[in-house]
CSV table of C-alpha atoms and ligand atoms in Angstrom, one decimal:
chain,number,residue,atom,x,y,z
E,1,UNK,CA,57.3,58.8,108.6
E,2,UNK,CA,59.5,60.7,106.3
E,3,UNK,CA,61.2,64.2,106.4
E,4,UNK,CA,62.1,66.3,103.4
E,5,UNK,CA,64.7,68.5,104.4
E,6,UNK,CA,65.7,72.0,103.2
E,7,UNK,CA,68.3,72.1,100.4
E,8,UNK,CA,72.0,73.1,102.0
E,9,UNK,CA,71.0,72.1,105.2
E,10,UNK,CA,74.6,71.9,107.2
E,11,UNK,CA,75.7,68.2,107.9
E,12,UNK,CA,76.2,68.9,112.0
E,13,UNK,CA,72.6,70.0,112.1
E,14,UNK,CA,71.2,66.8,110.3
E,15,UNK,CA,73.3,64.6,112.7
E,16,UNK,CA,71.6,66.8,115.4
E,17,UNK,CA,68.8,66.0,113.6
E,18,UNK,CA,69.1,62.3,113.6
E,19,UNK,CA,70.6,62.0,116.8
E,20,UNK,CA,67.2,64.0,118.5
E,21,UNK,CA,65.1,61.0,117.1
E,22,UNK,CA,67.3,58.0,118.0
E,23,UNK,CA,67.7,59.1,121.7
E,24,UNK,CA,63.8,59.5,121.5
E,25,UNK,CA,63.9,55.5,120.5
E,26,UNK,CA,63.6,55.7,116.5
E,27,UNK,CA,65.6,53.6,113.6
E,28,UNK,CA,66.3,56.3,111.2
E,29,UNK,CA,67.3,56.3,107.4
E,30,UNK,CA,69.3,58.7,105.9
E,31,UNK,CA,69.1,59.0,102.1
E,32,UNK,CA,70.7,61.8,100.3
E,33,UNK,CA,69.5,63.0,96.8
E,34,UNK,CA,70.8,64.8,94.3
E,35,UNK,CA,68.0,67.2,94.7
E,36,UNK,CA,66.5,66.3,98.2
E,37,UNK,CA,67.8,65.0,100.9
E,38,UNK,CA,65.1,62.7,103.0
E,39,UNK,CA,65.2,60.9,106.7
E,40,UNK,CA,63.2,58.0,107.2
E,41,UNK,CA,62.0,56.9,110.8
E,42,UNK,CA,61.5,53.8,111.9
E,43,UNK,CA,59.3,52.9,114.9
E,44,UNK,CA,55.7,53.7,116.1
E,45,UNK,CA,55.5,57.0,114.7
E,46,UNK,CA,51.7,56.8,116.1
E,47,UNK,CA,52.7,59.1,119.2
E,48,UNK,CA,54.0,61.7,116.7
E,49,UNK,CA,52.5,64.8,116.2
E,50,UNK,CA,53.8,65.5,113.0
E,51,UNK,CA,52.6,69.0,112.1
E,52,UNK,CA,54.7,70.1,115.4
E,53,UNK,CA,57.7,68.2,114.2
E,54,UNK,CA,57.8,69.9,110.8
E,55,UNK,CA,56.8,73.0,112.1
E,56,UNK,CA,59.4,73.4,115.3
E,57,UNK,CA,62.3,72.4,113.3
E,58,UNK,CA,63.9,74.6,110.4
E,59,UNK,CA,65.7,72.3,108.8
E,60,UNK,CA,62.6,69.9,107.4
E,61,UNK,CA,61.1,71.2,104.1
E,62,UNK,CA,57.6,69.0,104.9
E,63,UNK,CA,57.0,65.7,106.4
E,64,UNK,CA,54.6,63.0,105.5
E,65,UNK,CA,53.3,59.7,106.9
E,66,UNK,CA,53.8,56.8,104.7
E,67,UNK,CA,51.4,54.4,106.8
E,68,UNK,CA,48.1,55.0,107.7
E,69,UNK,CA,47.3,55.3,111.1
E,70,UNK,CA,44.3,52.9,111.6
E,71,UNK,CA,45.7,49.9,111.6
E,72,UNK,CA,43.3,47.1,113.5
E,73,UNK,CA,40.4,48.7,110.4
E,74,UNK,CA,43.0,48.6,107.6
E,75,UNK,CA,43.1,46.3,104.9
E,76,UNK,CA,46.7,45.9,105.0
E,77,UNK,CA,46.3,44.1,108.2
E,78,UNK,CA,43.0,42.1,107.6
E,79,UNK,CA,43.3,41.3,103.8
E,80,UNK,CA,39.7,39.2,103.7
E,81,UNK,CA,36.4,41.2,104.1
E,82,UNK,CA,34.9,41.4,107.8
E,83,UNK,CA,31.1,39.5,107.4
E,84,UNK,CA,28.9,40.3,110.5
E,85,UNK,CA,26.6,38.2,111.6
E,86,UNK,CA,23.6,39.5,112.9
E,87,UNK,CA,21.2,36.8,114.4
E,88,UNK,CA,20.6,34.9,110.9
E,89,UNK,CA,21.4,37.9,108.6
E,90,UNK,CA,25.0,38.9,107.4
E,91,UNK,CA,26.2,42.1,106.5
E,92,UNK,CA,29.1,42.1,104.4
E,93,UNK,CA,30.7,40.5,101.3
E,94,UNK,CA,27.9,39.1,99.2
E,95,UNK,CA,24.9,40.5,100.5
E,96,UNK,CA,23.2,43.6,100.2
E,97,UNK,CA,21.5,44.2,104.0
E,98,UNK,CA,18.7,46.5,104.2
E,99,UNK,CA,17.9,47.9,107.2
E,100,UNK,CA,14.5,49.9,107.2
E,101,UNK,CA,12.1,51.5,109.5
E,102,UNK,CA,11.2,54.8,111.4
E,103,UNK,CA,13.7,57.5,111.9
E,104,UNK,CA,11.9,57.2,115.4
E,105,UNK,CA,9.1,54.6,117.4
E,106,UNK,CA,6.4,56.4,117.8
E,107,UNK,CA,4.2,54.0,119.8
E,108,UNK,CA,4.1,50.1,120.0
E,109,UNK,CA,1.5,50.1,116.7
E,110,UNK,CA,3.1,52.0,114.8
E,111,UNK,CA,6.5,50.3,114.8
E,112,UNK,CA,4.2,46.8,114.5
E,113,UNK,CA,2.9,47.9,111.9
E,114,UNK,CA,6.1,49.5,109.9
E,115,UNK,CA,8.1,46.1,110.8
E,116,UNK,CA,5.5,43.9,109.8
E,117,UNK,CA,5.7,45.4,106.5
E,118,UNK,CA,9.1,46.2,105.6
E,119,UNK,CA,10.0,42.3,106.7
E,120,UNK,CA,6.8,41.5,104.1
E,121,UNK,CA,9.1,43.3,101.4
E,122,UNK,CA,12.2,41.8,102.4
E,123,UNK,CA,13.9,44.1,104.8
E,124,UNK,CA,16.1,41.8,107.1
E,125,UNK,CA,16.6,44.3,110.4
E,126,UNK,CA,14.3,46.9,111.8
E,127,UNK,CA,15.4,50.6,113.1
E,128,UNK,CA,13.7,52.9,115.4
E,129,UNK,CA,15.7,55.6,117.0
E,130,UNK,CA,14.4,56.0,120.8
E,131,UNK,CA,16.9,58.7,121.5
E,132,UNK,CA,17.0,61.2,119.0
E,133,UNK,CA,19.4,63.7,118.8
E,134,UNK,CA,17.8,66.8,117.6
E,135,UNK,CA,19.3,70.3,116.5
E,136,UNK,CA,16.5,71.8,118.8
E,137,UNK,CA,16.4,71.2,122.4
E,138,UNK,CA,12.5,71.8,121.8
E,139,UNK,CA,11.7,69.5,118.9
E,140,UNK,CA,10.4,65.8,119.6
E,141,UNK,CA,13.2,63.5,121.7
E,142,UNK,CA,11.8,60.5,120.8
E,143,UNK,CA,10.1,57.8,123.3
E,144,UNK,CA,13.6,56.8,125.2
E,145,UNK,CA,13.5,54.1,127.3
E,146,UNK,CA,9.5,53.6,126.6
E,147,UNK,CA,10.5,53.7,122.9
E,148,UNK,CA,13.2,50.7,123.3
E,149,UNK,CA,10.4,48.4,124.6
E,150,UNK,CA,8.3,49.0,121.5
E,151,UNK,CA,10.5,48.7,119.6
E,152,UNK,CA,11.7,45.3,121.7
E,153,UNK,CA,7.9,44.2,121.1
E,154,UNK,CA,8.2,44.9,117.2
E,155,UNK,CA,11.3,42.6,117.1
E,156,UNK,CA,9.2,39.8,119.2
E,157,UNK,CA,6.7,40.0,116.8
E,158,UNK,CA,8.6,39.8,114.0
E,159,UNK,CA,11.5,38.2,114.6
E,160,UNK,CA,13.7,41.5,113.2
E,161,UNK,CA,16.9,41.8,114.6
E,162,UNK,CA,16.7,45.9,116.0
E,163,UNK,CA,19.1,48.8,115.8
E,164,UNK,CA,18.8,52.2,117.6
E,165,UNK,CA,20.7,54.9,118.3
E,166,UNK,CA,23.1,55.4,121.9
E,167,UNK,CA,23.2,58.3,122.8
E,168,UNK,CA,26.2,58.1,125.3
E,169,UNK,CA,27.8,55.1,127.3
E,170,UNK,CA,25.6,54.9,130.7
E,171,UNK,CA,22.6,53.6,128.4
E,172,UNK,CA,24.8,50.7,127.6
E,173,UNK,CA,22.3,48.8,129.8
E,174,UNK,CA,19.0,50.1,128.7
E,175,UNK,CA,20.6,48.5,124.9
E,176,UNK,CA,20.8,44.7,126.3
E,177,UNK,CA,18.6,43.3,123.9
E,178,UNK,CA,19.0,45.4,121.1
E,179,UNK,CA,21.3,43.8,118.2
E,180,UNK,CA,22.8,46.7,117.1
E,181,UNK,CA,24.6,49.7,118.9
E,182,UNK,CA,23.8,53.0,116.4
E,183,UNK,CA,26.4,55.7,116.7
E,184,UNK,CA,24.8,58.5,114.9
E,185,UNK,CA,26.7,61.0,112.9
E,186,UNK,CA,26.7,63.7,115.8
E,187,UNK,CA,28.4,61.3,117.6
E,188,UNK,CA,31.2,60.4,115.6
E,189,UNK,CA,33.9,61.3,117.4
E,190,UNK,CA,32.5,60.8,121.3
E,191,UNK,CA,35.8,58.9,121.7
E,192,UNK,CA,34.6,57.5,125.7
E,193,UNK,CA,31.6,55.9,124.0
E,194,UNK,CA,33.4,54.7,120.9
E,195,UNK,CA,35.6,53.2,124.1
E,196,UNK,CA,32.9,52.0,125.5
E,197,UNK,CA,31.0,49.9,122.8
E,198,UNK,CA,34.6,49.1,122.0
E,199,UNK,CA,34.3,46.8,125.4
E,200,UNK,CA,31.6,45.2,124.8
E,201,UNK,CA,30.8,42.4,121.9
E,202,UNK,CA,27.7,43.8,119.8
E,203,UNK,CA,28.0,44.5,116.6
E,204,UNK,CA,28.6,48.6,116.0
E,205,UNK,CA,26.5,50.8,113.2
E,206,UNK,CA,28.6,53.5,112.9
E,207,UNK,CA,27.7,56.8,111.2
E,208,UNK,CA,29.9,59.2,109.4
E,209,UNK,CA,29.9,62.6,110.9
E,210,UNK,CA,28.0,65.7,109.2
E,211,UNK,CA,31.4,67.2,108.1
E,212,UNK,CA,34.4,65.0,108.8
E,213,UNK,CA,37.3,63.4,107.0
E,214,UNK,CA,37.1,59.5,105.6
E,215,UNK,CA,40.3,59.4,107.4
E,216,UNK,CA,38.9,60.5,110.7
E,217,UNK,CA,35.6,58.5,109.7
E,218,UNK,CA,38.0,54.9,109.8
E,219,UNK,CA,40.3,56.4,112.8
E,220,UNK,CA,36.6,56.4,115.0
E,221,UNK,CA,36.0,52.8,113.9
E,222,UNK,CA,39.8,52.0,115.3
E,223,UNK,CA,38.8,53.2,118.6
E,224,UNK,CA,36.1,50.4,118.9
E,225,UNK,CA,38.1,47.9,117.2
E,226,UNK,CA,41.3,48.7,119.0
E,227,UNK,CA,39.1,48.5,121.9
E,228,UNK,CA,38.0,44.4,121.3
E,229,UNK,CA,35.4,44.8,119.3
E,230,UNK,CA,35.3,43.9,115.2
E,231,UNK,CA,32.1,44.2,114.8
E,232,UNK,CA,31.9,47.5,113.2
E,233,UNK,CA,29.6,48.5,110.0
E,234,UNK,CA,30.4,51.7,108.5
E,235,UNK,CA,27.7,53.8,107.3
E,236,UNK,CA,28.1,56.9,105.0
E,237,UNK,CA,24.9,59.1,105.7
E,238,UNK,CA,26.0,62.1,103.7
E,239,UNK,CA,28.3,65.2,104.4
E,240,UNK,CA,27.5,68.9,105.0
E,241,UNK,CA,29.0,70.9,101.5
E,242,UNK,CA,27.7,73.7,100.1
E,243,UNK,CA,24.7,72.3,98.1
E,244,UNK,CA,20.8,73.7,100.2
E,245,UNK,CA,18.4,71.7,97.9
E,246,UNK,CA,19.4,68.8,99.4
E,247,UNK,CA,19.6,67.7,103.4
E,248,UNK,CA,23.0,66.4,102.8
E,249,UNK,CA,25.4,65.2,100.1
E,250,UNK,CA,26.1,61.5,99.5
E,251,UNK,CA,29.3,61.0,99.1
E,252,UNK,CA,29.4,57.6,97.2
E,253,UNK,CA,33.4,58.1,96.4
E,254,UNK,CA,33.4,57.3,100.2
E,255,UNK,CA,31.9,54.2,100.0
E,256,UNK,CA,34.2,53.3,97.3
E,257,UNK,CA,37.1,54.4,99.5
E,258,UNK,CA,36.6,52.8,102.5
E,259,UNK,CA,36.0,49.3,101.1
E,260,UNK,CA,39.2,50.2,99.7
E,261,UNK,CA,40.8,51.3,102.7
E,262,UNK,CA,38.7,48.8,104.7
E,263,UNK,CA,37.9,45.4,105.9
E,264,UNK,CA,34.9,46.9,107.6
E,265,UNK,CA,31.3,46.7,105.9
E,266,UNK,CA,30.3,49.9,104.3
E,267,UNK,CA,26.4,50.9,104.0
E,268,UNK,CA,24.4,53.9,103.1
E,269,UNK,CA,21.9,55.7,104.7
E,270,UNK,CA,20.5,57.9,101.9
E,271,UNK,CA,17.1,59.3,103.5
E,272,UNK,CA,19.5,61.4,105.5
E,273,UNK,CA,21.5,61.9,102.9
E,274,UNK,CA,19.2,63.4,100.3
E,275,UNK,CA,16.3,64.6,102.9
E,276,UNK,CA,13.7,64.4,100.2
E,277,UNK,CA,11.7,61.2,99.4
E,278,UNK,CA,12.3,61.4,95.8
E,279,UNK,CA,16.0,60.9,96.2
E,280,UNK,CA,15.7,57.9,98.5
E,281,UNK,CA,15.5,55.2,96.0
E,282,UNK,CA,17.6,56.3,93.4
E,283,UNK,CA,20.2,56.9,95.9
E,284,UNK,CA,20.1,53.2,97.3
E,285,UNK,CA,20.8,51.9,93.9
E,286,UNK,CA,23.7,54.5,93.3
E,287,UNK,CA,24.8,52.9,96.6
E,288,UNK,CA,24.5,48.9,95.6
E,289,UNK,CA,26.2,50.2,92.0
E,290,UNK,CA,29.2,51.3,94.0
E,291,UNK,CA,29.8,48.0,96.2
E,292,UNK,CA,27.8,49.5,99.3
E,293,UNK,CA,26.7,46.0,101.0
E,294,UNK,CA,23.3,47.5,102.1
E,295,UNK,CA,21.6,50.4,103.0
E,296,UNK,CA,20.1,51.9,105.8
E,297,UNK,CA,16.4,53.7,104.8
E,298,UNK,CA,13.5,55.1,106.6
E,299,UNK,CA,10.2,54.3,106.0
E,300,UNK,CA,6.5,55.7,108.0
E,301,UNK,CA,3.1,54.3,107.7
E,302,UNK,CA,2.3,57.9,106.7
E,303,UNK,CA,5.2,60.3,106.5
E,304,UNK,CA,2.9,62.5,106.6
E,305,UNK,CA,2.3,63.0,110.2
E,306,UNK,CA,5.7,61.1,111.2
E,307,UNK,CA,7.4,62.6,114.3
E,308,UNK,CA,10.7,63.2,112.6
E,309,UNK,CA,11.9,62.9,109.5
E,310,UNK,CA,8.7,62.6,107.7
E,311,UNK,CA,10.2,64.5,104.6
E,312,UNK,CA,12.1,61.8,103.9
E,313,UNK,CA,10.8,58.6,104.9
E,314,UNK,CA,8.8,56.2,102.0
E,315,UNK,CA,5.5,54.7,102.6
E,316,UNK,CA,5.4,51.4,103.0
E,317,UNK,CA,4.3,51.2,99.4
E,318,UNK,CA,7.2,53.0,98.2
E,319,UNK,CA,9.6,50.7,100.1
E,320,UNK,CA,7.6,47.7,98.5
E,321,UNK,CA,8.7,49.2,95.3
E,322,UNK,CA,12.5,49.7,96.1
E,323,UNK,CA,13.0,46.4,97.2
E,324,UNK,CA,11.4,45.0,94.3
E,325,UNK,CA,13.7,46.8,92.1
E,326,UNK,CA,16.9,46.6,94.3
E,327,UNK,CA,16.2,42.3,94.2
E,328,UNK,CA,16.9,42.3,90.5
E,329,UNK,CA,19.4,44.8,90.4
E,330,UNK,CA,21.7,43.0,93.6
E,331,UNK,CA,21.4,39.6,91.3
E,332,UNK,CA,23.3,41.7,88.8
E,333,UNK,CA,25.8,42.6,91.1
E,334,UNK,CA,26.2,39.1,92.0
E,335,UNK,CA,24.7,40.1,95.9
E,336,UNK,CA,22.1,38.4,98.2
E,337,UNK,CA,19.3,40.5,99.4
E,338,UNK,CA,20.2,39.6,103.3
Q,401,PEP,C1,19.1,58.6,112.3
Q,401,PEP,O1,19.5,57.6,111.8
Q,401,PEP,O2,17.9,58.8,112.6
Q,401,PEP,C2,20.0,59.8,112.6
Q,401,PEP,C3,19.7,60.7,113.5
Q,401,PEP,O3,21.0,59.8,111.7
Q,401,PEP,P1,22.3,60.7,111.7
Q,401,PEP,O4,23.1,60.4,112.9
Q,401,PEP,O5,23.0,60.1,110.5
Q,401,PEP,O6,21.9,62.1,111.5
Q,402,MN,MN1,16.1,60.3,110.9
């Protein structure tokens, strides 16, 4: 952490200054400029609330943190790309995972029939949100724990690894023998269940909220993998701006940026992104262009008379399609359809 200090600043009050931040346990380095004059510190600067610093003190022009504060998620630390393994299917460097099914299980048919056919196009894992977390206390919660064991019985019949949405960390349980924890976007930033599924070895699908921060995006991933658990798979799902025609905005600089910034994988969910079905595909091969490794999409039987999200979701034809097109252009990008 650095602080820019005022021009003229009196020497007594920078060796106050200094003196403040070494009792407090710091290393500091004093550097002065012809134009500036700037003191480094040296220690875990983590604790420091820096806006306070700069803002209780009259002698510091601005301040500014020079390393990031997620560390166990940062590149820096981790230089090689994190691969999660997922039953048989990886999700990470190399391969293009796509993840496709209902944005909820409707009933043990339905979710047959959806999974049977997206794994006939070349899906690799099955979703199916049992909890739903809806705007509207009155709209459709989804199935809950009687959802789960449909959606248990899909992966038994297919062979589909499954991932649903957690609502909060008592259903830990109820999520034994599903292969992937969802934390949806609302959920970003529940810090005791990002503790929670931080505890406990399954891999971690975790959304980015409706309106925050890439920074505070990767700083929710360091809670779970601060917490003992690596297995975390970042998925951008689009942002709240100022745009009404569509649902959300998919921010593909994001995904750029994090595999930047991060060892972590990095998909995209683009149903909820665009909110229209037109957008869907298009959007998933913006997101392989950009070095996504996969993509999260929602498909119905008939979106039509879907429960939630129908808007959105392709028909299985339409996913057919997509997959078709997304083979040919992952070869291209040197990927594996996983
Ligand atoms: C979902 O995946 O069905 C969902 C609710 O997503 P999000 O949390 O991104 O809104
Ligand atoms: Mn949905």
């Amino acid at each position: 952490m650095v602080f820019i200090l005022k021009p003229n600043v009196e020497k007594e009050k920078i060796e106050h200054f200094i003196l403040d931040w070494e009792q407090k346990g710091f290393s500091t380095i004093l550097s002065v400029g012809t134009e500036h004059t700037a003191v480094c510190l040296i220690g875990n600067t983590a604790e420091v609330d820096l806006d306070h610093a700069v803002q209780t003190n009259d002698i510091i022009s601005y301040g500014k943190r020079i390393t990031e504060q997620y560390k166990a998620v940062n590149r820096t630390v981790h230089e090689d790309n994190t691969i999660i393994r997922v039953g048989d299917v990886n999700i990470g460097e190399g391969y293009f995972t796509v993840i496709s099914g209902p944005c909820s299980v409707e009933s043990e048919e339905q979710i047959i029939k959806i999974a049977r056919s997206v794994k006939d196009s070349g899906a690799k894992i099955l979703r199916g949100g049992a909890f739903k977390p809806r705007t509207s206390p009155y709209a459709f919660q989804g199935k809950k724990a009687e959802g789960l064991e449909m959606l248990k019985a899909a992966k038994q019949e297919t062979g589909l690894p499954i991932v649903s949405e957690i609502m909060n960390q008592n259903q830990i349980d109820l999520f034994d023998d599903v292969d992937i924890l969802q934390i949806g976007a609302r959920n970003m930033q529940n810090f005791d269940l990002l503790r929670a599924v931080g505890e406990i070895n399954k891999p971690v699908l975790l959304k980015r909220g409706l309106a925050n921060t890439i920074e505070e995006f990767l700083m929710s991933a360091e809670y779970i993998v601060a917490s003992g658990n690596n297995n975390v798979i970042l998925c951008e799902r689009g942002i709240r701006t100022f745009e009404t025609m569509t649902r959300n905005t998919l921010d593909l600089s994001a995904i750029i940026l994090l595999k930047q910034k991060s060892h972590l994988p990095v998909i995209a969910d683009p149903s909820h992104a665009a909110g229209i079905r037109s957008l869907v595909a298009p959007l998933a091969k913006a997101a392989l262009a950009v070095g996504a490794d996969g993509i999260m999409v929602e498909t119905h039987n008939d979106p039509a008379k879907a429960l939630c999200d129908g808007a959105q979701s392709l028909d299985l034809l339409q996913f057919n399609e997509l997959m078709a097109d997304l083979k040919i252009r992952a070869a291209v990008e040197n990927k594996e359809i996983a």
